[in-house]
Coordinates of C-alpha atoms in Angstrom, one line a residue:
M981 CA 5.1 -87.4 -12.1
V982 CA 5.0 -83.8 -13.0
N983 CA 1.6 -84.1 -14.6
R984 CA 0.2 -85.9 -11.7
F985 CA 1.5 -83.4 -9.3
A986 CA -0.1 -80.6 -11.3
T987 CA -3.4 -82.7 -11.5
A988 CA -3.3 -83.2 -7.7
Q989 CA -2.7 -79.7 -7.1
S990 CA -5.6 -78.6 -9.3
T991 CA -7.9 -81.2 -7.7
G992 CA -7.1 -80.1 -4.3
A993 CA -7.7 -76.5 -5.2
M994 CA -11.2 -77.5 -6.7
R995 CA -12.0 -79.2 -3.5
R996 CA -11.2 -76.2 -1.4
W997 CA -13.0 -73.5 -3.5
G998 CA -15.8 -75.4 -5.2
P999 CA -16.7 -76.1 -8.8
P1000 CA -14.6 -75.0 -11.8
A1001 CA -17.1 -72.4 -12.8
V1002 CA -17.0 -70.6 -9.4
V1003 CA -13.3 -70.6 -9.6
T1004 CA -13.3 -69.0 -12.9
L1005 CA -15.8 -66.3 -11.9
A1006 CA -13.7 -65.5 -8.8
A1007 CA -10.5 -65.2 -10.8
M1008 CA -12.2 -62.9 -13.3
A1009 CA -13.6 -60.8 -10.6
A1010 CA -10.2 -60.5 -8.9
L1011 CA -8.6 -59.6 -12.3
T1012 CA -11.2 -57.0 -12.9
A1013 CA -10.7 -55.4 -9.5
L1014 CA -7.0 -55.2 -10.0
S1015 CA -7.4 -53.8 -13.4
A1016 CA -9.9 -51.1 -12.1
G1017 CA -7.5 -50.2 -9.3
A1018 CA -4.6 -49.9 -11.6
A1019 CA -6.7 -47.7 -14.0
A1020 CA -7.7 -45.5 -11.1
R1021 CA -4.2 -45.1 -10.0
Q1022 CA -3.1 -44.1 -13.5
A1023 CA -6.1 -41.7 -13.8
R1024 CA -5.3 -40.1 -10.5
P1025 CA -2.9 -37.1 -11.0
A1026 CA 0.5 -37.6 -9.6
P1027 CA 1.2 -35.5 -6.4
P1028 CA 3.1 -32.3 -7.0
T1029 CA 6.8 -32.4 -6.8
E1030 CA 9.4 -29.6 -6.8
A1031 CA 10.7 -28.8 -10.2
T1032 CA 13.0 -26.2 -11.7
A1033 CA 12.7 -24.9 -15.4
P1034 CA 15.5 -26.2 -17.6
R1035 CA 16.9 -22.6 -18.2
D1036 CA 18.4 -19.7 -16.3
A1037 CA 15.7 -18.2 -14.1
G1038 CA 14.9 -14.5 -14.1
E1039 CA 13.5 -12.5 -11.2
P1040 CA 10.0 -13.9 -10.2
I1041 CA 7.2 -11.6 -11.2
M1042 CA 4.3 -13.6 -9.9
A1043 CA 3.5 -16.7 -7.9
I1044 CA 0.2 -18.7 -8.5
V1045 CA -1.0 -21.0 -5.9
S1046 CA -3.6 -23.7 -6.7
T1047 CA -5.7 -24.8 -3.8
K1048 CA -7.0 -27.5 -6.0
T1049 CA -3.7 -29.2 -6.8
Q1050 CA -1.9 -28.1 -3.8
Q1051 CA 0.9 -26.5 -5.9
V1052 CA 2.7 -23.2 -6.3
T1053 CA 4.4 -22.1 -9.5
F1054 CA 6.6 -19.0 -9.8
Y1055 CA 6.9 -17.2 -13.0
D1056 CA 9.5 -14.8 -14.6
A1057 CA 9.2 -12.8 -17.7
D1058 CA 9.6 -15.9 -19.9
G1059 CA 7.4 -18.4 -18.1
W1060 CA 7.5 -20.8 -15.2
I1061 CA 10.8 -21.1 -13.3
F1062 CA 9.9 -23.1 -10.1
R1063 CA 7.2 -25.4 -8.9
A1064 CA 6.7 -27.1 -5.6
P1065 CA 3.9 -28.7 -3.5
V1066 CA 2.1 -26.7 -0.9
S1067 CA -0.3 -27.1 2.1
T1068 CA -3.0 -24.6 2.1
G1069 CA -5.8 -24.1 4.8
T1070 CA -7.7 -26.9 6.0
T1071 CA -11.6 -27.1 6.0
G1072 CA -12.8 -24.3 8.2
R1073 CA -9.6 -22.3 7.9
E1074 CA -9.2 -22.3 4.0
T1075 CA -6.7 -20.1 2.4
P1076 CA -8.6 -17.3 0.7
A1077 CA -8.7 -17.4 -3.1
G1078 CA -7.9 -14.0 -4.6
V1079 CA -5.2 -11.4 -5.6
F1080 CA -2.5 -10.4 -3.3
A1081 CA 1.1 -9.1 -3.3
V1082 CA 4.1 -9.6 -1.1
L1083 CA 4.1 -7.0 1.7
E1084 CA 6.9 -8.0 4.0
K1085 CA 9.6 -10.7 4.4
D1086 CA 11.1 -12.2 7.4
P1087 CA 13.6 -15.1 7.2
D1088 CA 13.1 -16.1 10.8
H1089 CA 9.4 -15.5 11.8
H1090 CA 7.9 -17.1 14.8
S1091 CA 4.2 -17.2 15.6
S1092 CA 3.0 -15.2 18.5
L1093 CA 0.0 -17.5 19.0
Y1094 CA 1.0 -21.1 18.4
D1095 CA 3.8 -21.7 21.0
D1096 CA 6.3 -19.6 19.1
A1097 CA 5.8 -21.9 16.1
W1098 CA 8.7 -21.3 13.4
M1099 CA 7.6 -20.1 10.1
P1100 CA 10.8 -19.6 8.2
N1101 CA 11.3 -17.5 5.2
M1102 CA 7.9 -15.8 5.6
Q1103 CA 6.5 -13.7 2.8
R1104 CA 3.5 -11.9 4.1
I1105 CA 0.5 -11.2 1.7
T1106 CA -2.1 -9.8 4.2
W1107 CA -1.3 -7.8 7.4
N1108 CA -3.9 -9.9 9.4
G1109 CA -1.7 -12.9 9.0
I1110 CA -1.8 -14.8 5.6
A1111 CA 1.6 -15.5 4.2
L1112 CA 3.8 -18.0 2.3
H1113 CA 6.5 -19.7 4.4
G1114 CA 8.3 -22.9 4.9
G1115 CA 6.4 -25.6 6.8
P1116 CA 5.6 -29.3 7.0
L1117 CA 3.8 -30.7 4.0
P1118 CA 1.6 -33.8 4.9
G1119 CA 0.3 -34.2 1.2
Y1120 CA -3.0 -32.3 1.7
A1121 CA -4.4 -29.0 2.9
A1122 CA -3.5 -28.7 6.6
S1123 CA -2.6 -25.2 7.6
H1124 CA -4.7 -22.6 9.4
G1125 CA -4.8 -20.4 6.4
C1126 CA -1.2 -19.8 5.2
V1127 CA 0.6 -21.4 2.3
R1128 CA 3.2 -23.8 3.5
M1129 CA 6.0 -24.6 1.1
P1130 CA 8.9 -27.0 1.4
Y1131 CA 11.5 -25.7 3.8
G1132 CA 14.3 -25.8 1.3
F1133 CA 12.1 -24.4 -1.5
A1134 CA 10.9 -21.5 0.7
E1135 CA 14.6 -20.7 1.6
K1136 CA 15.7 -20.8 -2.1
L1137 CA 12.9 -18.5 -3.2
F1138 CA 13.2 -16.0 -0.3
D1139 CA 16.0 -13.9 -1.7
K1140 CA 14.7 -14.0 -5.3
T1141 CA 11.5 -12.3 -4.6
R1142 CA 10.7 -8.6 -3.9
I1143 CA 8.2 -6.6 -2.1
G1144 CA 5.2 -6.1 -4.3
M1145 CA 5.6 -9.5 -6.2
R1146 CA 2.1 -10.5 -7.3
V1147 CA 0.6 -13.7 -5.5
I1148 CA -2.5 -15.2 -7.0
I1149 CA -4.4 -17.8 -5.0
A1150 CA -6.7 -19.7 -7.4
P1151 CA -9.2 -22.4 -6.7
N1152 CA -8.2 -23.9 -10.0
D1153 CA -5.2 -24.6 -12.1
A1154 CA -4.8 -21.0 -13.3
A1155 CA -1.8 -20.1 -15.5
P1156 CA -0.7 -16.9 -17.3
V1157 CA -1.3 -16.8 -21.1
E1158 CA 0.0 -14.3 -23.7
F1159 CA -2.6 -11.5 -24.2
S1160 CA -3.0 -8.2 -26.1
H1161 CA -5.8 -5.7 -25.9
P1162 CA -6.1 -2.0 -26.8
A1163 CA -6.9 -1.1 -23.2
L1164 CA -3.6 -2.3 -22.0
F1165 CA -1.0 0.3 -21.3
V1166 CA 1.3 1.3 -24.2
P1167 CA 4.2 3.3 -22.8
N1168 CA 5.5 6.4 -24.7
A1169 CA 9.1 5.9 -25.7
P1170 CA 10.3 9.6 -25.5
A1171 CA 8.3 10.1 -22.2
L1172 CA 9.8 6.9 -20.7
A1173 CA 13.3 7.9 -21.8
A1174 CA 12.9 11.3 -20.4
A1175 CA 11.5 10.1 -17.1
P1176 CA 14.7 9.5 -15.1
A1177 CA 16.2 12.9 -16.0
R1178 CA 12.9 14.6 -15.2
A1179 CA 12.7 12.8 -11.8
E1180 CA 16.2 13.9 -11.0
T1181 CA 15.6 17.6 -12.0
L1182 CA 12.4 17.8 -10.1
A1183 CA 14.1 16.1 -7.1
L1184 CA 16.7 18.9 -7.1
E1185 CA 14.1 21.6 -7.5
A1186 CA 12.1 20.1 -4.5
A1187 CA 15.3 20.1 -2.4
E1188 CA 16.0 23.7 -3.3
A1189 CA 12.4 24.7 -2.5
A1190 CA 12.8 22.9 0.9
R1191 CA 15.9 25.0 1.5
T1192 CA 14.0 28.2 0.5
V1193 CA 11.3 27.4 2.9
D1194 CA 13.8 27.2 5.7
E1195 CA 15.4 30.4 4.8
A1196 CA 12.1 32.1 4.4
K1197 CA 10.8 30.8 7.7
K1198 CA 13.9 32.1 9.5
A1199 CA 13.6 35.5 7.9
A1200 CA 10.0 35.7 8.9
A1201 CA 10.8 34.7 12.4
T1202 CA 13.6 37.3 12.6
A1203 CA 11.3 40.1 11.2
A1204 CA 8.6 39.1 13.7
R1205 CA 11.1 39.3 16.6
E1206 CA 12.3 42.7 15.5
T1207 CA 8.8 43.9 15.1
A1208 CA 7.9 42.8 18.5
S1209 CA 10.9 44.4 20.1
L1210 CA 10.3 47.7 18.2
T1211 CA 6.7 47.6 19.2
A1212 CA 7.8 47.3 22.9
S1213 CA 10.1 50.3 22.5
L1214 CA 7.4 52.4 20.6
R1215 CA 5.0 51.7 23.7
K1216 CA 7.7 52.9 26.0
L1217 CA 8.5 56.1 24.0
E1218 CA 4.8 56.8 23.7
W1219 CA 4.6 56.7 27.5
L1220 CA 7.6 58.9 28.0
K1221 CA 6.3 61.5 25.5
T1222 CA 3.0 61.6 27.4
R1223 CA 4.9 62.2 30.7
A1224 CA 7.1 64.9 29.1
V1225 CA 3.8 66.7 27.8
A1226 CA 2.5 66.4 31.4
E1227 CA 5.7 67.9 32.8
L1228 CA 5.5 70.8 30.3
A1229 CA 2.0 71.5 31.3
Y1230 CA 3.0 71.4 35.0
A1231 CA 5.8 73.9 34.1
D1232 CA 3.5 76.2 32.4
K1233 CA 1.1 76.2 35.4
A1234 CA 4.1 76.8 37.8
L1235 CA 5.3 79.8 35.6
A1236 CA 1.9 81.3 35.6
A1237 CA 1.6 81.0 39.4
A1238 CA 5.1 82.4 40.1
R1239 CA 5.1 85.7 42.1
T1240 CA 8.6 86.4 42.7
D1241 CA 11.5 86.8 40.2
E1242 CA 13.2 83.9 41.7
A1243 CA 10.2 81.6 41.3
K1244 CA 9.6 82.8 37.7
A1245 CA 13.3 82.0 36.8
R1246 CA 13.0 78.5 38.3
A1247 CA 9.6 78.0 36.6
E1248 CA 11.0 79.3 33.2
D1249 CA 14.0 76.9 33.5
L1250 CA 11.7 73.9 34.2
E1251 CA 9.5 75.0 31.3
Q1252 CA 12.4 75.1 28.9
K1253 CA 13.6 71.8 29.9
A1254 CA 10.2 70.2 29.7
A1255 CA 9.6 71.7 26.3
A1256 CA 13.0 70.5 25.1
R1257 CA 12.4 66.9 26.5
A1258 CA 8.8 66.8 25.1
A1259 CA 10.1 67.9 21.7
D1260 CA 12.9 65.3 21.7
L1261 CA 10.6 62.4 22.8
A1262 CA 8.1 63.5 20.0
T1263 CA 10.7 63.4 17.4
Q1264 CA 11.9 59.9 18.7
F1265 CA 8.4 58.6 18.8
D1266 CA 7.6 59.8 15.3
A1267 CA 10.8 58.1 14.0
A1268 CA 10.1 54.9 15.9
K1269 CA 6.6 54.8 14.7
A1270 CA 7.8 55.2 11.1
D1271 CA 10.4 52.5 11.7
A1272 CA 7.8 50.2 13.2
K1273 CA 5.6 50.5 10.2
S1274 CA 8.5 49.7 8.0
K1275 CA 9.3 46.6 10.1
R1276 CA 5.6 45.5 10.3
D1277 CA 5.5 45.8 6.4
A1278 CA 8.8 43.8 6.3
A1279 CA 7.5 41.1 8.6
A1280 CA 4.3 40.8 6.7
A1281 CA 6.2 40.5 3.4
A1282 CA 8.4 37.8 5.0
K1283 CA 5.4 35.9 6.3
D1284 CA 3.9 36.0 2.8
A1285 CA 7.2 34.9 1.2
A1286 CA 7.2 32.1 3.7
K1287 CA 3.8 31.0 2.8
A1288 CA 4.7 31.2 -0.9
A1289 CA 7.8 29.1 -0.3
V1290 CA 5.8 26.5 1.6
T1291 CA 3.2 26.3 -1.3
R1292 CA 6.1 26.0 -3.8
K1293 CA 7.7 23.3 -1.7
A1294 CA 4.4 21.3 -1.6
D1295 CA 4.0 21.7 -5.4
T1296 CA 7.6 20.7 -6.2
A1297 CA 7.6 17.9 -3.8
K1298 CA 4.4 16.5 -5.3
A1299 CA 5.8 16.9 -8.8
A1300 CA 9.1 15.2 -7.7
S1301 CA 7.1 12.4 -6.0
E1302 CA 5.0 11.8 -9.2
A1303 CA 8.1 11.9 -11.3
K1304 CA 9.8 9.3 -9.1
L1305 CA 6.7 7.1 -8.9
A1306 CA 6.5 7.2 -12.7
L1307 CA 9.7 5.1 -12.8
E1308 CA 7.9 2.4 -10.6
P1309 CA 5.6 -0.3 -11.9
V1310 CA 2.0 0.8 -11.6
S1311 CA -0.8 -1.4 -10.4
V1312 CA -4.5 -0.7 -11.2
Y1313 CA -7.6 -2.3 -9.6
I1314 CA -11.0 -2.0 -11.3
S1315 CA -13.9 -3.1 -9.2
R1316 CA -17.4 -3.9 -10.6
A1317 CA -18.8 -3.8 -7.0
T1318 CA -17.7 -0.2 -6.4
Q1319 CA -17.5 1.0 -10.0
K1320 CA -14.2 2.6 -9.2
L1321 CA -10.6 2.5 -10.4
Y1322 CA -7.8 2.6 -8.0
V1323 CA -4.1 3.0 -8.6
R1324 CA -1.1 2.0 -6.5
R1325 CA 2.6 2.4 -6.7
N1326 CA 5.2 1.5 -4.1
T1327 CA 7.1 4.4 -2.6
H1328 CA 9.7 2.1 -1.1
K1329 CA 9.4 4.2 2.1
A1330 CA 9.9 1.8 4.9
W1331 CA 7.3 1.8 7.8
A1332 CA 8.3 1.4 11.4
D1333 CA 6.0 -1.5 12.0
G1334 CA 7.2 -3.3 8.9
G1335 CA 6.5 -3.3 5.1
E1336 CA 6.6 -0.3 2.8
V1337 CA 4.3 2.6 2.1
F1338 CA 2.2 2.5 -1.2
D1339 CA 1.0 5.7 -2.9
A1340 CA -2.7 5.8 -3.2
T1341 CA -3.5 9.1 -4.7
I1342 CA -5.8 8.0 -7.5
E1343 CA -9.2 6.7 -6.9
V1344 CA -11.9 7.6 -9.4
P1345 CA -15.2 6.3 -10.9
V1346 CA -14.9 4.1 -13.9
M1347 CA -17.4 3.1 -16.6
I1348 CA -18.3 -0.5 -16.9
R1349 CA -20.8 -1.7 -19.5
N1350 CA -23.6 -4.0 -18.0
P1351 CA -22.6 -3.2 -14.5
D1352 CA -25.1 -5.8 -13.1
K1353 CA -23.5 -8.6 -15.1
P1354 CA -20.6 -10.6 -13.5
I1355 CA -17.2 -9.8 -15.0
G1356 CA -14.9 -12.3 -13.3
T1357 CA -11.4 -11.8 -11.8
H1358 CA -8.6 -11.4 -14.3
V1359 CA -5.0 -10.3 -13.7
F1360 CA -3.2 -8.6 -16.6
T1361 CA 0.6 -8.3 -16.1
A1362 CA 3.3 -6.5 -18.2
M1363 CA 5.9 -9.1 -18.4
A1364 CA 8.7 -7.5 -20.4
R1365 CA 9.4 -4.8 -22.9
N1366 CA 9.0 -5.6 -26.6
D1367 CA 8.8 -3.7 -29.9
A1368 CA 5.1 -2.7 -29.2
G1369 CA 6.0 -1.4 -25.8
L1370 CA 5.1 -4.0 -23.4
R1371 CA 4.4 -7.7 -23.5
W1372 CA 1.4 -8.8 -21.4
T1373 CA -0.2 -12.0 -20.0
A1374 CA -3.6 -12.6 -18.5
V1375 CA -4.6 -14.8 -15.6
T1376 CA -8.3 -15.6 -15.0
I1377 CA -9.2 -17.1 -11.7
D1378 CA -12.8 -16.5 -11.5
N1379 CA -14.3 -16.9 -14.9
S1380 CA -17.6 -15.0 -15.6
D1381 CA -16.4 -13.2 -18.7
D1382 CA -13.2 -14.2 -20.5
A1383 CA -10.4 -11.8 -20.2
K1384 CA -11.0 -10.0 -23.5
D1385 CA -14.7 -9.5 -22.8
A1386 CA -13.8 -8.2 -19.3
L1387 CA -11.6 -5.5 -20.8
D1388 CA -14.0 -4.7 -23.6
R1389 CA -16.6 -3.6 -21.0
I1390 CA -14.4 -1.1 -19.3
T1391 CA -13.6 2.5 -20.2
I1392 CA -10.6 3.9 -18.2
P1393 CA -10.8 7.7 -17.9
Q1394 CA -8.5 9.4 -20.3
D1395 CA -6.9 11.6 -17.7
V1396 CA -5.9 8.6 -15.8
L1397 CA -4.4 7.0 -18.9
D1398 CA -2.5 10.2 -19.6
R1399 CA -1.1 10.2 -16.1
I1400 CA 0.2 6.5 -15.9
A1401 CA 0.3 5.0 -19.3
P1402 CA 3.2 6.9 -20.9
T1403 CA 5.8 5.6 -18.4
A1404 CA 4.3 2.1 -17.7
V1405 CA 7.1 -0.4 -17.2
P1406 CA 7.4 -4.2 -16.8
R1407 CA 5.6 -5.6 -13.6
S1408 CA 2.8 -3.1 -14.1
S1409 CA -0.6 -4.7 -13.8
I1410 CA -4.4 -4.2 -14.2
I1411 CA -6.7 -6.3 -12.1
V1412 CA -10.4 -6.5 -13.1
S1413 CA -12.8 -8.1 -10.6
D1414 CA -16.3 -8.3 -9.4
E1415 CA -15.0 -7.8 -5.9
P1416 CA -14.5 -4.8 -3.8
L1417 CA -11.0 -4.2 -2.3
S1418 CA -10.6 -6.1 0.9
R1419 CA -10.4 -4.2 4.1
E1420 CA -6.9 -5.5 4.3
T1421 CA -5.9 -3.1 1.5
N1422 CA -4.4 -0.2 3.4
Y1423 CA -1.4 2.2 3.3
R1424 CA 1.1 -0.7 3.5
T1425 CA -0.5 -2.9 0.8
E1426 CA -0.7 -2.9 -3.0
F1427 CA -4.1 -4.5 -3.4
V1428 CA -5.9 -7.4 -1.5
A1429 CA -9.1 -8.8 -3.0
V1430 CA -10.7 -12.1 -2.1
L1431 CA -13.2 -14.2 -4.1
N1432 CA -16.3 -14.2 -2.0
N1433 CA -17.7 -17.2 -3.9
Q1434 CA -14.8 -19.4 -2.4
P1435 CA -14.3 -20.5 1.2
Q1436 CA -12.4 -18.0 3.2
G1437 CA -12.1 -19.6 6.7
G1438 CA -8.6 -18.9 7.2
F1439 CA -9.2 -15.3 6.4
V1440 CA -12.5 -14.3 8.0
T1441 CA -11.7 -15.9 11.4
R1442 CA -8.7 -13.7 11.8
Q1443 CA -8.6 -10.4 13.6
P1444 CA -8.9 -7.7 10.9
T1445 CA -6.3 -5.1 10.7
A1446 CA -7.3 -1.9 12.5
N1447 CA -8.9 0.8 10.4
V1448 CA -5.8 2.6 9.3
A1449 CA -5.9 5.5 7.0
V1450 CA -4.4 6.1 3.6
A1451 CA -2.0 8.7 2.1
N1452 CA -3.3 12.2 1.6
Q1453 CA -1.9 13.5 -1.7
N1454 CA -2.0 17.0 -0.3
D1455 CA 0.9 16.5 2.0
W1456 CA 3.9 15.2 0.4
G1457 CA 6.4 15.8 3.2
D1458 CA 10.1 15.4 2.9
N1459 CA 11.4 14.6 -0.6
G1460 CA 7.9 14.1 -1.8
F1461 CA 7.3 10.9 0.2
G1462 CA 5.8 12.2 3.5
F1463 CA 2.3 10.9 4.2
F1464 CA -0.6 12.1 6.4
F1465 CA -2.8 9.4 7.9
Q1466 CA -6.2 9.8 9.4
R1467 CA -7.3 7.2 12.1
N1468 CA -10.5 6.1 13.3
P1469 CA -10.7 7.9 16.6
D1470 CA -11.9 4.7 18.3
S1471 CA -9.0 2.6 16.9
Q1472 CA -5.6 2.4 18.6
P1473 CA -2.3 2.2 16.8
R1474 CA -0.7 -1.2 17.0
N1475 CA 2.2 -3.1 15.6
V1476 CA 0.2 -5.2 13.1
S1477 CA 3.4 -6.6 11.6
Q1478 CA 3.9 -8.6 14.8
R1479 CA 0.6 -10.4 14.5
N1480 CA 0.8 -14.1 14.3
L1481 CA 0.7 -15.8 11.0
D1482 CA -1.2 -19.1 10.0
A1483 CA -4.2 -18.3 12.3
Q1484 CA -5.8 -15.6 14.4
P1485 CA -9.1 -15.7 16.1
G1486 CA -11.7 -13.4 14.8
Q1487 CA -14.2 -11.0 16.2
P1488 CA -17.9 -11.3 15.1
G1489 CA -19.4 -8.0 13.9
Q1490 CA -16.3 -6.8 12.1
P1491 CA -16.6 -6.3 8.3
G1492 CA -15.9 -9.5 6.6
Q1493 CA -16.4 -11.5 9.7
P1494 CA -19.2 -14.1 10.5
G1495 CA -22.3 -12.2 11.7
T1496 CA -21.8 -9.1 9.6
T1497 CA -24.2 -8.0 6.8
R1498 CA -22.2 -8.3 3.6
R1499 CA -22.2 -5.7 0.9
P1500 CA -23.2 -6.8 -2.5
G1501 CA -20.4 -8.9 -4.1
G1502 CA -18.4 -8.8 -1.1
G1503 CA -18.4 -8.6 2.7
Q1504 CA -15.2 -6.7 2.4
Y1505 CA -14.4 -3.1 3.4
Y1506 CA -11.8 -0.6 2.0
P1507 CA -11.1 2.7 3.9
Q1508 CA -11.3 5.2 1.1
V1509 CA -8.6 7.5 -0.1
Q1510 CA -9.1 11.2 0.0
Q1511 CA -10.4 12.8 -3.2
G1512 CA -9.2 15.8 -5.1
W1513 CA -6.1 14.8 -7.1

């Protein structure tokens, strides 16, 4: 009975689907399709998931976003610590690939353009509106240019990062690798050990110089007031003396004209009084004149002392500022496009519109061998101290030369090395790139550089930051951290930190915008720092 049932079942199947050979081919085709689908699913990389390294995490030094795999990885001194999926810019509004740093943090940011859209735990990397923040993740690129992270992940990372943390957005799966090279900074142990005490001493000298300026200015002002008062008195005495001389002359004429004894007596009395008054006023005038000269000399000396005190204040403030900056991580950017080397350090001076001011007093030409040959974009970071001084890693995100060949082609000026290398500390970095600095690099950024061979829709469609100026190293201000800014006279100040994130309409004709002539290797613009350090 069982066999017959099976035979009947088979016969029925053959009747429905045709001859046995057709059934076999169909089955094989189905099996092949199923196998191919399974193989494809196995070959396809698994979507990124949140992960935490199986060790205690240190402070994040850099974050690398891969637009290819839609993943962000945070690294401390010893390797990766956190990973999570992200959603970067969609087609036409692509998140720009390049090198950035955290500029501002806001735990409860809201968009000013998209219906007050919530962008929690925002970490800004450009002032024209690119940022990392919590947001919805559909599993593919979907933002207007920002990097969306899982809400909980963004909240967890928010308090762990600091202003200036490196953010690399790569079109591939870039990762830091251990690296050494003679061009990398090697700190001088004695100079490094002496740096804090030197900074403290110079800060005290700068404070004393500032007090001296105040005292000298007060003394000069007092001397100027006394001189002005004495000058007015001198003019009055001179007028009285002239009048007394005229009265004496009148008395002489009256005496000569007197005809009677009585008239002569009156004229003689008038003459004696006029002569005595004229003599007394002449004596007063000569004394006041001498006193005025002494006061004028004292006022001039006080003015010169005030000028000298101002000069000393500027010199000591500059020295104190440089000594304090020497304790900060130093960032160097070397551009093949401009053949220049730029140095930045965070002053930690808060700016009213948000963010912190970066010192930008070094900008010098740099020698690059074979300057017409692409060099790529490489980020070298001092991760921690070691016996040799510093332990470095390299991240390559645009590979024309490899990292070693890129550094081999560059000669950093010795005076720059002498100024920054002896006190180099962990988190210091050297960026080498074909690209010029983006116009988004300004007084409140470290460096912003975008890869112009990658889509930048989410960057170039945004309103660029206004042409703002950079620090002038000749005016150090209070405690060595005052800054003087020059503005384009046609530009108006605005609160750029309140600009919306995740998108902003652009204006054709601006540098780096559609419809603009691009400079070689770029399309970016960088307002230059003043020279003369």
